[in-house]
Each structure stands twice: as structure tokens, then as C-alpha cells.
Amino acid sequence: MGNDAYALKGIIVCTPDFNTIEYHENEYVICENRKSRGVFKELPKEYEGIPVIDYKDKFIIPGMCDMHLHAPQYGFRGIGMLLDSDSEWETWFDTYSFPEESRYFDLTYADKAYGRFVDDLLTNTTTTRACVFATIHRPATELLMRKMADAGFSAYVGKLNMDRNSRYGLQETTKESLTETKRWIEETMNGYGAIKPILTPRYTPTCTDECMEGLGKLSVWYHLPVQSHLSEGLDEIEWVKKLKPQISCYGEAYDQYGLLGSSEPSLMAHVVHPTDVEFELLTRRNVMVAHCPQSNMNAAGGVAPILDMVGAGIKVGLGTDMAGGCNLSLMRAMTDAIQASKLRWVYTKRNGDPFAKKQFLTVANAFYLATKGGGTFFGNVGSFEKDYEFDAVVLDDAPLADFILRSVSDRFQRVLWRHNEDTIHAKYIQGKEVYLKK
């Protein structure tokens, strides 16, 4: 037994598999050497005498993994949610996203904005791991990585690449994009604790073939994963067809340069409208889909076929997609995913049959995607099973209680749908307490 071993005690909630959720009341989860040793009714003999932090009637859950968010968009969250039915989603980029991202050329501004983002992510959410888009600006991207490392997070952060079809000073030359990316990789691979670089071509319309080819070579040379967007909207898919008429599907635009999991892991956000060809390609590649239900609905993009993906063996995690989504909470992403899957079932499977078998995401399914599902991108993460990295969040549902004694499963559903920042009581990442509510 290591000298750093300790246990948390409370109502432990976990999902060992996609269809199972477990509630362990008044039990222990043990951390040793930053790894989980499992969940126990009583402390094993070899761990008797270790420190125990008793959270009593509070929930203890594995830390959640936000698989897709844009940190520089945090400042204008909740603005421009396609409320005007005559507007186009591209208007949102021109009016809000690109002008805001261009401000990160100024490190003074970046310091203030990223500081608020990291503080809120730490104290107001269940997120312990994340895959984050920054901007094209190398210095500001490194600043974000430092701030996330200082806060104790484990994450991938990406410097954006855009060498065509951009505006507001956000378009690099191909040479600039690749040169700055290589410099950024070499400066950050080993210098920011558990914050690692991830190659981040914004998406095919903003990256030339030469840029994509160069990023593919960097991925292989430095053994770096890749994140981007794929088949998010029908208009985007048509744009890609015009830019690359020779390819069989949107995913091939990444795959032809080794950016779709043929060599290093790949993370693709949205995938709302995969064709049969693209769907089959995803099953053959080391790709995870970051399901972002809130932003998909805000953009009127559609509802991704998540149950079909999981059934086909495609890895899936959840993303908040700040600021296409307006909320940093992965618990909100869970409930959005459940509601979106219900709508997909109603309009694609039910066919008006009042007695049709229900086929949509359950609480267990969504909780798995937010924890162990996304966690596989980071290794053994997102569970309290033995030898998983110890990430945990303590939730206090006392302010939500009514005057009836509820089951723990009912209480847990209530905290998912009604949580707020006061629900977050404590947070542990890789075995270290990084936040405790005062």
C-alpha cells in the first residue's frame, strides 16, 4: 500500500458498461498512487487506517470528459443561438465567433478571458478531462495550456489551423500555419503537466489539402491525436463536396491524409449526417465521435444517430461545444442527449405506432458516454474500476431535496436535470483534490 492512499465515502455512482448504472450507498472508493483501487462495502484489510473523507449522503461520481469545446468562445455563450429564423449559421461565425477569436492575438485579453473560462470549468462543472479548441494564435494557446495545467486539469488543447476561407485576421498562410504548429508542438509536448497538444484543423473548408497533408505528417512524426469537425450540417457537407468533388464522403477528406484514425487516434465532433460510406469508414478507423446535442439543436443541424454508432462499435463521448452550445455542464449535455435521442426515435423509428418499443438513450447510456465513453480517449479514465486514473466529482443534492424520502436513483436523476453550480462540492483529478467548495 502506498503512503498516499486514501478513500472517499458516500453514494458512489458508476457505469461499468453502456447499459448499466450502479449506486453504491455508504461505500468507499479507494485512491492509491493516483489510481482507483475499486469500490468496496468495507475497507479491505490492507487499507485499514488510511485517511477516509466521508461525504456522507453526497454523490461521488467519476469525473466527466468534455470531448469538444471552444475555449475562446466562452465569453459570448448564449448569444446568437439562431433565434432569427431568417439567419444562417454562418452568420453566427461572422457576427460572433470569428471577431471574438481574433481578439486572442492580444495576450492581455486572452489572459483575462481564458482565466475566467478555466476558473468556471474548475468550480462550476463536473468536467475533469477535456479536448479543447483554442485559436490560431500560438502564444495564446500556450497561455491557455498553462492555465489549465495550473488548475490541475488533464486535457488536450489544440492550436487551430486555418489557411483558407477565414476572416478577421484568422487566416494563416499554409507555411505559417504548419511552421507555427510545429513550433507549438515542440514547446508544449512536455512542458505543461497533464495538458497535451492535439492537432486541430478547424474543418475541411478552412484547411487546404497542403495544410492537411502537412498536419498528417506532423501527427505521425510526433504521435499526436487529431480533433476536428465532421458532417455537422447539410450545408457544410455540400460545401465540402464542392471543394473536394473526387472524394466518396466527407470523412475521406481527413482520411486521405491520415487524420481520421488510421495512424493516431482521431476525435470528430458532431457527425450528425454520416452517409453509409462514411459510417462504414468510421467503424474501420480509430475514431471517437464527440456528440454535441445542444449545439446540434441550436444550429438546427439535426440529431446524430448515436445508438446506431454505439451498436456498430464506434466510440462516442459527449461534448458541450461551447459556444455553439450555451452551457459548460456535461450533466446538461447528458440530458440534452437523452431528449434528442427521444426525438430521433419519434421521427425515424416509431412511425406513428403508439405501441412501438422505445429506443433512445437512458440515464445509464448518457452517463457512460460522459464518463467512461469519452474517457477511453485518455486511456483508462472515467470509471472507478481497478487501475483507472482517479478522477472524481462530489455532488451535493441537498438544496434540491423536497419533503419526501427519495431513492438514490430518483435523486440522481433529479440532480442531472436540476443541477447548478452549487451542486459541485469537490473535484479530484488524477488523485489530487483540485477543488473544494467553501
XYZ file of C-alpha atoms in Angstrom:
438
model
C 0.000 0.000 0.000
C 1.306 3.438 -0.944
C 1.650 6.211 1.616
C -0.654 8.396 -0.472
C -3.650 6.052 -0.323
C -6.988 7.465 0.828
C -10.675 6.735 0.420
C -13.805 8.711 -0.343
C -17.042 7.549 1.257
C -20.569 8.333 0.102
C -23.079 7.322 -2.570
C -20.856 6.109 -5.377
C -22.349 6.089 -8.874
C -20.657 4.446 -11.859
C -21.380 2.749 -15.174
C -19.289 -0.385 -15.769
C -20.834 -0.731 -19.227
C -23.093 1.179 -21.604
C -26.361 -0.237 -20.279
C -25.633 -0.479 -16.555
C -25.622 2.148 -13.817
C -24.709 1.218 -10.258
C -25.457 3.021 -6.983
C -23.253 2.056 -4.031
C -24.704 3.649 -0.895
C -22.450 4.337 2.073
C -19.469 2.680 0.368
C -15.823 3.504 -0.280
C -13.777 4.220 -3.385
C -10.027 3.978 -2.800
C -7.315 6.039 -4.487
C -3.687 4.901 -4.399
C -0.838 6.269 -6.490
C -3.373 8.386 -8.431
C -5.248 5.234 -9.485
C -8.541 3.779 -8.358
C -8.373 0.527 -6.434
C -12.107 -0.066 -6.748
C -15.363 0.356 -4.834
C -15.833 -1.505 -1.555
C -18.575 -2.007 1.038
C -15.900 -2.080 3.736
C -12.258 -1.070 3.622
C -10.085 -4.071 2.706
C -7.721 -5.164 5.447
C -4.643 -3.804 3.681
C -6.242 -0.342 3.572
C -7.417 -0.171 7.166
C -6.163 3.020 8.747
C -5.898 5.084 5.561
C -7.464 8.557 5.606
C -11.180 8.489 4.798
C -13.028 11.572 3.589
C -16.645 10.904 4.480
C -19.015 12.772 2.177
C -21.959 11.048 3.892
C -25.117 11.415 1.775
C -23.445 13.135 -1.170
C -22.911 11.529 -4.586
C -19.407 10.570 -5.730
C -19.113 10.091 -9.490
C -16.220 9.570 -11.901
C -15.027 12.835 -13.405
C -16.618 13.640 -16.746
C -14.860 14.186 -20.081
C -15.885 17.109 -22.307
C -14.833 15.909 -25.726
C -15.469 19.113 -27.670
C -15.469 22.773 -26.672
C -14.098 26.069 -27.977
C -12.482 27.931 -25.074
C -12.239 31.340 -26.831
C -15.995 31.331 -27.454
C -16.859 31.161 -23.758
C -17.315 34.916 -23.425
C -20.315 35.116 -25.768
C -22.083 31.930 -24.703
C -25.849 32.177 -25.009
C -25.681 34.839 -27.724
C -26.798 34.305 -31.316
C -28.497 30.952 -30.824
C -30.129 31.144 -34.268
C -33.155 32.841 -32.758
C -33.847 34.660 -36.040
C -35.308 32.068 -38.393
C -34.123 34.063 -41.417
C -30.451 33.936 -40.418
C -27.874 31.340 -41.402
C -25.458 29.550 -39.082
C -22.550 31.134 -40.985
C -23.880 34.496 -39.798
C -23.087 33.342 -36.277
C -19.428 32.855 -37.214
C -19.172 36.251 -38.895
C -21.032 38.117 -36.163
C -19.708 36.423 -33.042
C -17.179 33.603 -33.359
C -14.535 34.974 -35.723
C -14.468 38.516 -34.285
C -14.122 37.079 -30.771
C -11.400 34.607 -31.730
C -9.411 37.368 -33.429
C -9.092 39.132 -30.051
C -6.800 36.380 -28.776
C -3.947 37.950 -30.703
C -3.856 40.236 -27.646
C -2.360 38.284 -24.735
C -3.783 40.714 -22.181
C -7.278 39.943 -23.402
C -6.514 36.221 -23.666
C -5.246 36.175 -20.089
C -8.498 37.627 -18.737
C -10.819 35.583 -20.933
C -9.054 32.254 -20.527
C -8.710 32.890 -16.795
C -12.471 33.149 -16.422
C -13.042 30.093 -18.618
C -10.658 27.901 -16.607
C -11.993 29.119 -13.251
C -15.579 28.363 -14.232
C -14.689 24.982 -15.731
C -12.998 24.053 -12.465
C -15.588 25.231 -9.964
C -18.937 25.052 -11.780
C -18.797 21.788 -13.739
C -18.277 18.043 -13.412
C -15.540 18.185 -16.069
C -12.143 16.745 -15.170
C -10.880 15.999 -18.703
C -11.424 17.947 -21.900
C -10.498 18.248 -25.559
C -10.301 21.967 -26.256
C -10.086 24.144 -29.357
C -8.093 27.358 -28.897
C -7.359 29.787 -31.787
C -4.689 30.092 -34.468
C -2.575 32.163 -32.069
C 0.312 30.096 -30.676
C 1.138 32.346 -27.668
C -2.487 32.493 -26.508
C -2.868 28.743 -26.969
C 0.163 28.146 -24.761
C -1.294 30.554 -22.206
C -4.491 28.502 -22.090
C -2.472 25.314 -21.627
C -0.574 26.841 -18.705
C -3.765 27.985 -17.016
C -5.405 24.583 -17.371
C -2.270 22.877 -16.034
C -2.112 25.247 -13.064
C -5.754 24.433 -12.256
C -4.953 20.717 -12.204
C -6.813 19.635 -15.336
C -5.856 16.809 -17.657
C -6.683 17.782 -21.233
C -5.794 18.027 -24.877
C -5.618 21.580 -26.226
C -5.306 22.431 -29.903
C -3.890 25.393 -31.784
C -6.247 25.894 -34.717
C -5.176 25.608 -38.346
C -6.968 27.745 -40.938
C -5.320 28.661 -44.232
C -8.404 29.403 -46.379
C -11.986 30.664 -46.163
C -11.492 32.629 -42.981
C -11.819 36.260 -41.947
C -10.945 38.847 -39.308
C -7.218 38.166 -39.438
C -7.685 34.484 -38.646
C -6.376 33.132 -41.946
C -2.752 31.986 -41.955
C -0.667 31.127 -44.966
C -0.112 27.406 -45.269
C 3.559 27.817 -44.407
C 2.756 29.976 -41.368
C 0.159 27.512 -40.151
C 2.427 24.487 -40.335
C 5.531 26.280 -39.054
C 3.737 27.747 -36.045
C 2.089 24.396 -35.348
C 5.419 22.579 -35.356
C 6.941 25.189 -33.042
C 3.940 24.957 -30.723
C 4.194 21.158 -30.581
C 7.858 21.234 -29.666
C 7.276 23.873 -26.986
C 4.330 22.128 -25.342
C 4.759 18.365 -25.659
C 6.496 18.022 -22.294
C 6.092 21.357 -20.575
C 2.509 21.606 -19.327
C 1.905 18.718 -16.962
C -1.160 16.744 -17.972
C -2.107 19.234 -20.712
C -1.042 17.858 -24.080
C -1.179 19.187 -27.661
C -3.666 17.827 -30.172
C -3.608 18.695 -33.885
C -6.647 20.799 -34.732
C -7.553 21.591 -38.334
C -10.779 23.547 -37.805
C -12.519 21.658 -40.583
C -12.052 20.885 -44.255
C -13.465 24.169 -45.641
C -10.813 26.198 -43.758
C -7.825 23.927 -44.475
C -6.189 23.367 -47.861
C -5.016 19.957 -48.991
C -1.426 21.104 -48.473
C -2.206 22.053 -44.886
C -3.982 18.755 -44.222
C -1.103 16.810 -45.725
C 1.371 18.665 -43.518
C -0.714 18.027 -40.409
C -0.926 14.355 -41.280
C 2.870 14.178 -41.364
C 3.133 16.017 -38.036
C 0.651 13.598 -36.477
C 2.755 10.606 -37.489
C 6.103 12.211 -36.624
C 5.076 13.399 -33.149
C 2.485 10.658 -32.471
C -0.238 13.223 -31.889
C -4.006 12.717 -31.950
C -6.263 14.870 -34.119
C -9.532 16.709 -33.466
C -11.863 18.417 -35.909
C -15.475 18.647 -37.114
C -17.235 16.164 -39.393
C -20.641 16.160 -41.115
C -22.101 18.729 -38.751
C -24.602 20.365 -41.103
C -26.062 19.666 -44.534
C -24.798 22.982 -45.923
C -21.287 22.212 -44.664
C -21.387 18.777 -46.309
C -22.406 20.341 -49.636
C -19.553 22.844 -49.323
C -17.061 20.022 -48.832
C -18.452 18.251 -51.914
C -17.751 21.365 -53.988
C -14.250 21.760 -52.557
C -13.370 18.070 -52.976
C -15.666 16.527 -55.608
C -13.433 13.478 -56.011
C -13.988 12.034 -52.525
C -16.668 9.492 -51.637
C -17.656 11.090 -48.321
C -16.704 13.994 -46.065
C -14.670 11.734 -43.783
C -12.390 10.845 -46.667
C -11.168 14.462 -46.715
C -9.420 13.665 -43.415
C -8.702 10.016 -44.060
C -6.673 10.606 -47.221
C -4.112 12.480 -45.117
C -4.070 10.095 -42.153
C -6.186 12.385 -39.978
C -9.098 10.001 -39.368
C -7.544 7.475 -37.022
C -5.584 5.392 -39.493
C -2.371 6.010 -37.546
C -3.057 8.165 -34.451
C -6.403 8.499 -32.622
C -8.902 10.958 -34.057
C -11.778 12.848 -32.444
C -14.540 14.114 -34.722
C -17.257 16.401 -33.413
C -20.930 16.129 -34.389
C -21.199 13.529 -37.228
C -24.897 14.316 -37.475
C -25.351 13.208 -41.086
C -22.963 10.325 -41.861
C -23.596 8.608 -45.166
C -23.481 4.819 -45.301
C -19.980 5.052 -46.779
C -18.799 7.407 -44.043
C -20.424 5.348 -41.299
C -18.649 2.224 -42.514
C -15.349 4.120 -42.707
C -15.703 5.212 -39.085
C -16.131 1.602 -37.983
C -12.726 0.799 -39.506
C -10.786 3.687 -38.005
C -9.612 4.642 -34.512
C -12.116 7.488 -34.298
C -14.235 8.794 -31.458
C -17.355 10.830 -32.187
C -17.930 13.807 -29.878
C -21.713 14.033 -29.645
C -22.787 17.655 -29.063
C -26.587 17.557 -28.815
C -27.160 21.116 -27.626
C -25.224 22.826 -30.399
C -26.669 20.422 -32.978
C -30.128 21.625 -31.976
C -29.124 25.287 -31.693
C -27.820 25.136 -35.251
C -30.905 23.220 -36.420
C -28.391 20.673 -37.663
C -30.220 17.542 -36.604
C -29.789 14.640 -34.199
C -26.834 12.300 -34.610
C -27.539 8.525 -34.785
C -25.767 7.765 -31.506
C -27.390 4.418 -30.733
C -26.561 3.215 -34.244
C -22.945 4.274 -33.755
C -22.597 2.557 -30.398
C -24.224 -0.563 -31.814
C -21.695 -0.600 -34.660
C -18.755 -0.306 -32.279
C -17.953 3.357 -32.967
C -16.608 5.092 -29.860
C -18.722 8.021 -28.645
C -18.255 10.693 -25.979
C -20.154 13.877 -25.113
C -19.219 17.482 -25.801
C -20.682 20.812 -24.722
C -19.382 22.575 -27.867
C -19.097 25.958 -26.215
C -20.378 28.303 -27.648
C -22.485 26.526 -30.240
C -23.800 25.091 -27.013
C -24.503 27.678 -24.332
C -23.699 25.628 -21.237
C -20.402 24.171 -19.942
C -22.188 21.439 -17.988
C -21.798 17.855 -19.134
C -24.784 16.941 -16.974
C -26.789 19.285 -19.205
C -25.183 17.572 -22.211
C -26.381 14.235 -20.812
C -29.987 15.350 -20.519
C -29.831 17.051 -23.927
C -28.542 13.801 -25.423
C -31.398 11.838 -23.869
C -34.024 14.307 -25.086
C -32.527 14.499 -28.580
C -32.460 10.713 -28.887
C -36.134 10.574 -27.925
C -36.959 12.968 -30.751
C -34.866 10.935 -33.187
C -36.759 7.793 -32.190
C -40.132 9.519 -32.588
C -39.358 10.814 -36.083
C -37.262 7.965 -37.517
C -38.238 4.731 -35.753
C -41.680 4.990 -34.194
C -43.599 5.608 -37.410
C -46.709 6.659 -35.519
C -47.033 3.328 -33.702
C -48.414 4.014 -30.184
C -47.076 0.646 -29.004
C -43.633 0.790 -30.601
C -40.698 -0.363 -28.492
C -38.829 2.641 -27.158
C -35.290 3.011 -28.465
C -33.486 6.019 -27.056
C -30.669 6.846 -24.661
C -31.210 6.066 -20.993
C -29.607 7.731 -17.972
C -27.138 4.835 -17.838
C -26.271 5.294 -21.526
C -25.750 9.041 -21.252
C -23.760 8.775 -18.015
C -21.498 6.197 -19.652
C -20.874 8.497 -22.637
C -19.986 11.389 -20.312
C -17.563 9.327 -18.231
C -16.133 6.025 -19.414
C -17.153 6.537 -23.042
C -15.216 9.757 -23.543
C -12.600 8.630 -21.055
C -11.252 5.964 -23.400
C -9.682 8.753 -25.479
C -7.423 9.479 -22.491
C -6.720 5.846 -21.572
C -8.207 4.144 -18.517
C -10.330 7.108 -17.471
C -13.947 7.665 -16.466
C -14.537 4.784 -14.077
C -13.735 3.648 -10.542
C -12.681 0.229 -11.771
C -9.288 -1.024 -10.608
C -6.295 0.782 -12.139
C -8.350 3.554 -13.747
C -6.922 7.029 -13.205
C -8.632 8.538 -10.200
C -10.885 11.388 -11.299
C -13.889 12.060 -9.077
C -16.544 14.709 -8.510
C -18.642 15.058 -5.363
C -22.214 16.294 -5.886
C -24.413 17.770 -3.172
C -28.108 17.458 -3.983
C -29.351 18.696 -0.596
C -30.533 22.080 -1.979
C -32.730 20.191 -4.464
C -34.470 17.992 -1.900
C -38.210 18.039 -1.295
C -40.129 16.666 1.711
C -40.249 13.034 0.598
C -37.598 10.358 1.115
C -36.455 9.568 -2.422
C -34.489 6.607 -3.776
C -30.896 7.312 -4.771
C -31.762 6.684 -8.433
C -34.539 9.289 -8.292
C -32.234 11.716 -6.515
C -29.533 11.185 -9.104
C -31.922 11.846 -11.982
C -33.081 14.980 -10.211
C -29.543 16.288 -9.827
C -28.893 15.636 -13.526
C -31.884 17.680 -14.645
C -31.818 20.383 -11.977
C -28.143 20.826 -11.091
C -26.449 24.199 -10.800
C -23.004 25.435 -9.785
C -23.897 24.936 -6.120
C -24.226 21.206 -6.771
C -20.449 20.847 -7.287
C -18.935 20.173 -3.868
C -15.452 18.789 -4.617
C -13.311 17.643 -7.522
C -10.326 15.289 -7.818
C -8.140 14.862 -10.902
C -5.504 12.130 -11.112
C -5.860 11.595 -7.382
C -5.355 15.228 -6.367
C -8.052 17.383 -4.821
C -8.263 20.403 -7.132
C -11.457 21.997 -5.815
C -13.426 22.004 -2.565
C -16.459 24.209 -2.101
C -16.005 26.714 0.705
